[in-house]
GROMACS .gro file of C-alpha atoms in nm:
model
  151
    1MET     CA    1  -5.696   0.959  -3.829
    2LYS     CA    2  -5.779   0.719  -3.552
    3LEU     CA    3  -5.628   0.448  -3.725
    4THR     CA    4  -5.292   0.633  -3.753
    5ALA     CA    5  -5.269   0.735  -3.392
    6LEU     CA    6  -5.378   0.395  -3.310
    7LEU     CA    7  -5.100   0.233  -3.526
    8GLY     CA    8  -4.869   0.444  -3.383
    9VAL     CA    9  -4.941   0.357  -3.022
   10LEU     CA   10  -4.944   0.010  -3.095
   11CYS     CA   11  -4.595   0.037  -3.271
   12VAL     CA   12  -4.428   0.221  -3.001
   13ALA     CA   13  -4.577  -0.038  -2.753
   14GLY     CA   14  -4.414  -0.280  -2.912
   15THR     CA   15  -4.677  -0.501  -2.848
   16PRO     CA   16  -4.637  -0.906  -2.958
   17ALA     CA   17  -5.043  -0.910  -3.007
   18PHE     CA   18  -5.005  -0.700  -3.304
   19ALA     CA   19  -4.969  -0.881  -3.618
   20GLY     CA   20  -5.041  -0.716  -3.973
   21ASN     CA   21  -5.380  -0.567  -3.918
   22PHE     CA   22  -5.499  -0.762  -3.628
   23LEU     CA   23  -5.451  -0.703  -3.247
   24TYR     CA   24  -5.490  -1.079  -3.046
   25LEU     CA   25  -5.557  -1.072  -2.699
   26LYS     CA   26  -5.608  -1.335  -2.450
   27CYS     CA   27  -5.892  -1.235  -2.126
   28GLU     CA   28  -5.921  -1.451  -1.850
   29VAL     CA   29  -6.277  -1.353  -1.732
   30THR     CA   30  -6.507  -1.447  -1.457
   31ILE     CA   31  -6.882  -1.455  -1.542
   32GLU     CA   32  -7.160  -1.415  -1.321
   33ARG     CA   33  -7.508  -1.512  -1.431
   34THR     CA   34  -7.862  -1.561  -1.233
   35VAL     CA   35  -8.168  -1.734  -1.430
   36PHE     CA   36  -8.525  -1.605  -1.359
   37ASP     CA   37  -8.847  -1.796  -1.424
   38TRP     CA   38  -9.119  -1.529  -1.478
   39ASN     CA   39  -9.357  -1.815  -1.492
   40LEU     CA   40  -9.264  -1.924  -1.138
   41GLY     CA   41  -9.184  -1.559  -1.006
   42GLU     CA   42  -8.850  -1.692  -0.855
   43GLN     CA   43  -8.452  -1.719  -0.961
   44ILE     CA   44  -8.392  -2.066  -1.035
   45SER     CA   45  -8.047  -2.059  -1.073
   46GLU     CA   46  -7.723  -1.840  -0.997
   47ARG     CA   47  -7.362  -1.920  -1.076
   48GLU     CA   48  -7.018  -1.777  -1.129
   49ILE     CA   49  -6.780  -1.947  -1.409
   50ASP     CA   50  -6.419  -1.885  -1.499
   51ASP     CA   51  -6.333  -1.900  -1.857
   52VAL     CA   52  -6.074  -1.768  -2.132
   53ILE     CA   53  -6.210  -1.552  -2.447
   54HIS     CA   54  -5.970  -1.508  -2.686
   55TYR     CA   55  -6.038  -1.144  -2.942
   56LYS     CA   56  -5.905  -1.086  -3.268
   57ILE     CA   57  -5.954  -0.729  -3.341
   58ASP     CA   58  -5.913  -0.600  -3.713
   59ILE     CA   59  -5.793  -0.267  -3.713
   60LYS     CA   60  -5.877  -0.147  -4.050
   61GLY     CA   61  -6.230  -0.278  -4.046
   62ASP     CA   62  -6.300  -0.171  -3.722
   63VAL     CA   63  -6.461  -0.486  -3.632
   64VAL     CA   64  -6.398  -0.764  -3.363
   65PHE     CA   65  -6.422  -1.130  -3.331
   66ASP     CA   66  -6.430  -1.355  -3.010
   67SER     CA   67  -6.339  -1.703  -2.992
   68THR     CA   68  -6.716  -1.791  -2.834
   69GLU     CA   69  -6.866  -1.708  -3.223
   70PRO     CA   70  -6.552  -1.670  -3.457
   71GLN     CA   71  -6.797  -1.593  -3.752
   72VAL     CA   72  -6.962  -1.266  -3.589
   73ALA     CA   73  -6.769  -0.970  -3.683
   74ASN     CA   74  -6.884  -0.708  -3.434
   75GLU     CA   75  -6.859  -0.323  -3.505
   76ILE     CA   76  -6.673  -0.155  -3.276
   77THR     CA   77  -6.582   0.199  -3.139
   78TRP     CA   78  -6.251   0.324  -3.039
   79ASP     CA   79  -6.171   0.570  -2.755
   80LEU     CA   80  -5.805   0.642  -2.810
   81ASN     CA   81  -5.811   0.839  -2.476
   82THR     CA   82  -5.862   0.539  -2.254
   83ARG     CA   83  -5.738   0.270  -2.494
   84GLU     CA   84  -6.073   0.116  -2.505
   85ILE     CA   85  -6.290  -0.048  -2.750
   86ALA     CA   86  -6.658  -0.126  -2.731
   87TRP     CA   87  -6.932  -0.306  -2.909
   88LYS     CA   88  -7.299  -0.429  -2.853
   89THR     CA   89  -7.409  -0.768  -3.009
   90VAL     CA   90  -7.810  -0.847  -3.038
   91LYS     CA   91  -7.936  -1.190  -3.183
   92GLU     CA   92  -8.291  -1.271  -3.203
   93ARG     CA   93  -8.327  -1.672  -3.272
   94GLY     CA   94  -8.658  -1.874  -3.285
   95SER     CA   95  -8.877  -1.651  -3.490
   96GLY     CA   96  -8.798  -1.399  -3.226
   97SER     CA   97  -8.853  -1.598  -2.918
   98ILE     CA   98  -8.521  -1.626  -2.824
   99HIS     CA   99  -8.359  -1.247  -2.739
  100GLU     CA  100  -7.964  -1.227  -2.692
  101GLU     CA  101  -7.777  -0.891  -2.627
  102TYR     CA  102  -7.419  -0.851  -2.485
  103THR     CA  103  -7.250  -0.530  -2.389
  104THR     CA  104  -6.825  -0.525  -2.391
  105HIS     CA  105  -6.561  -0.259  -2.308
  106LEU     CA  106  -6.204  -0.377  -2.378
  107GLN     CA  107  -5.898  -0.175  -2.303
  108TYR     CA  108  -5.666  -0.305  -2.570
  109GLU     CA  109  -5.334  -0.217  -2.429
  110THR     CA  110  -5.199  -0.512  -2.253
  111PRO     CA  111  -5.200  -0.565  -1.970
  112GLY     CA  112  -5.586  -0.448  -1.992
  113TYR     CA  113  -5.887  -0.534  -1.886
  114VAL     CA  114  -6.283  -0.650  -2.019
  115VAL     CA  115  -6.578  -0.602  -1.867
  116GLY     CA  116  -6.944  -0.679  -1.999
  117THR     CA  117  -7.307  -0.737  -1.958
  118LEU     CA  118  -7.503  -1.020  -2.074
  119TYR     CA  119  -7.871  -1.090  -2.124
  120GLN     CA  120  -8.093  -1.345  -2.267
  121SER     CA  121  -8.458  -1.400  -2.278
  122ASP     CA  122  -8.662  -1.693  -2.368
  123ARG     CA  123  -9.016  -1.609  -2.455
  124ASP     CA  124  -9.238  -1.905  -2.618
  125ARG     CA  125  -9.604  -1.945  -2.552
  126ASP     CA  126  -9.555  -2.153  -2.181
  127ARG     CA  127  -9.243  -1.990  -2.064
  128PHE     CA  128  -9.043  -1.674  -2.016
  129ILE     CA  129  -8.703  -1.719  -1.889
  130GLU     CA  130  -8.432  -1.455  -1.850
  131ASP     CA  131  -8.045  -1.495  -1.791
  132SER     CA  132  -7.861  -1.238  -1.721
  133GLY     CA  133  -7.500  -1.099  -1.592
  134SER     CA  134  -7.184  -0.968  -1.594
  135PHE     CA  135  -6.838  -1.025  -1.671
  136SER     CA  136  -6.483  -0.909  -1.611
  137GLY     CA  137  -6.123  -0.986  -1.654
  138VAL     CA  138  -5.790  -0.923  -1.729
  139CYS     CA  139  -5.652  -0.933  -2.070
  140GLU     CA  140  -5.273  -1.033  -2.207
  141ALA     CA  141  -5.112  -0.996  -2.557
  142SER     CA  142  -5.166  -1.317  -2.767
  143ASP     CA  143  -5.118  -1.425  -3.123
  144ALA     CA  144  -5.294  -1.555  -3.427
  145GLU     CA  145  -5.218  -1.924  -3.350
  146THR     CA  146  -5.332  -1.928  -3.011
  147TYR     CA  147  -5.676  -1.754  -3.142
  148GLU     CA  148  -5.736  -2.001  -3.408
  149ALA     CA  149  -5.665  -2.311  -3.198
  150SER     CA  150  -5.888  -2.145  -2.907
  151LYS     CA  151  -6.236  -2.171  -3.176
   0.00000   0.00000   0.00000
């Protein structure tokens, strides 16, 4: 049912971002990050970065790919009332000493928006560093060729 409703919305809107089973978006985002060193008990950096993230939404598979890690398929939930999708990515690396967690909400009708949070921690025997922040931006319709070129 949700797929039928979504396809109807996308077809009526006539968005050029919809191609086959995929929806492509290009989002210009601002990322704000703060790094804190718990061993020193102080913030060691704060920065703001402008970036572009390309998204490929697999409508039939209920997954989204982004150009920063195109091999990762994030399982999404749909909210047809707000025209949003949401997902959470959690990764462990380095025998569990590095933990990464990202949450994202993306409005798939264009022009739309994307907002999210990020959290990374690096805990080994000698250090404990946290990198946290948020990102937000505006999305526009894109295509498969642009997405592939962005990887």
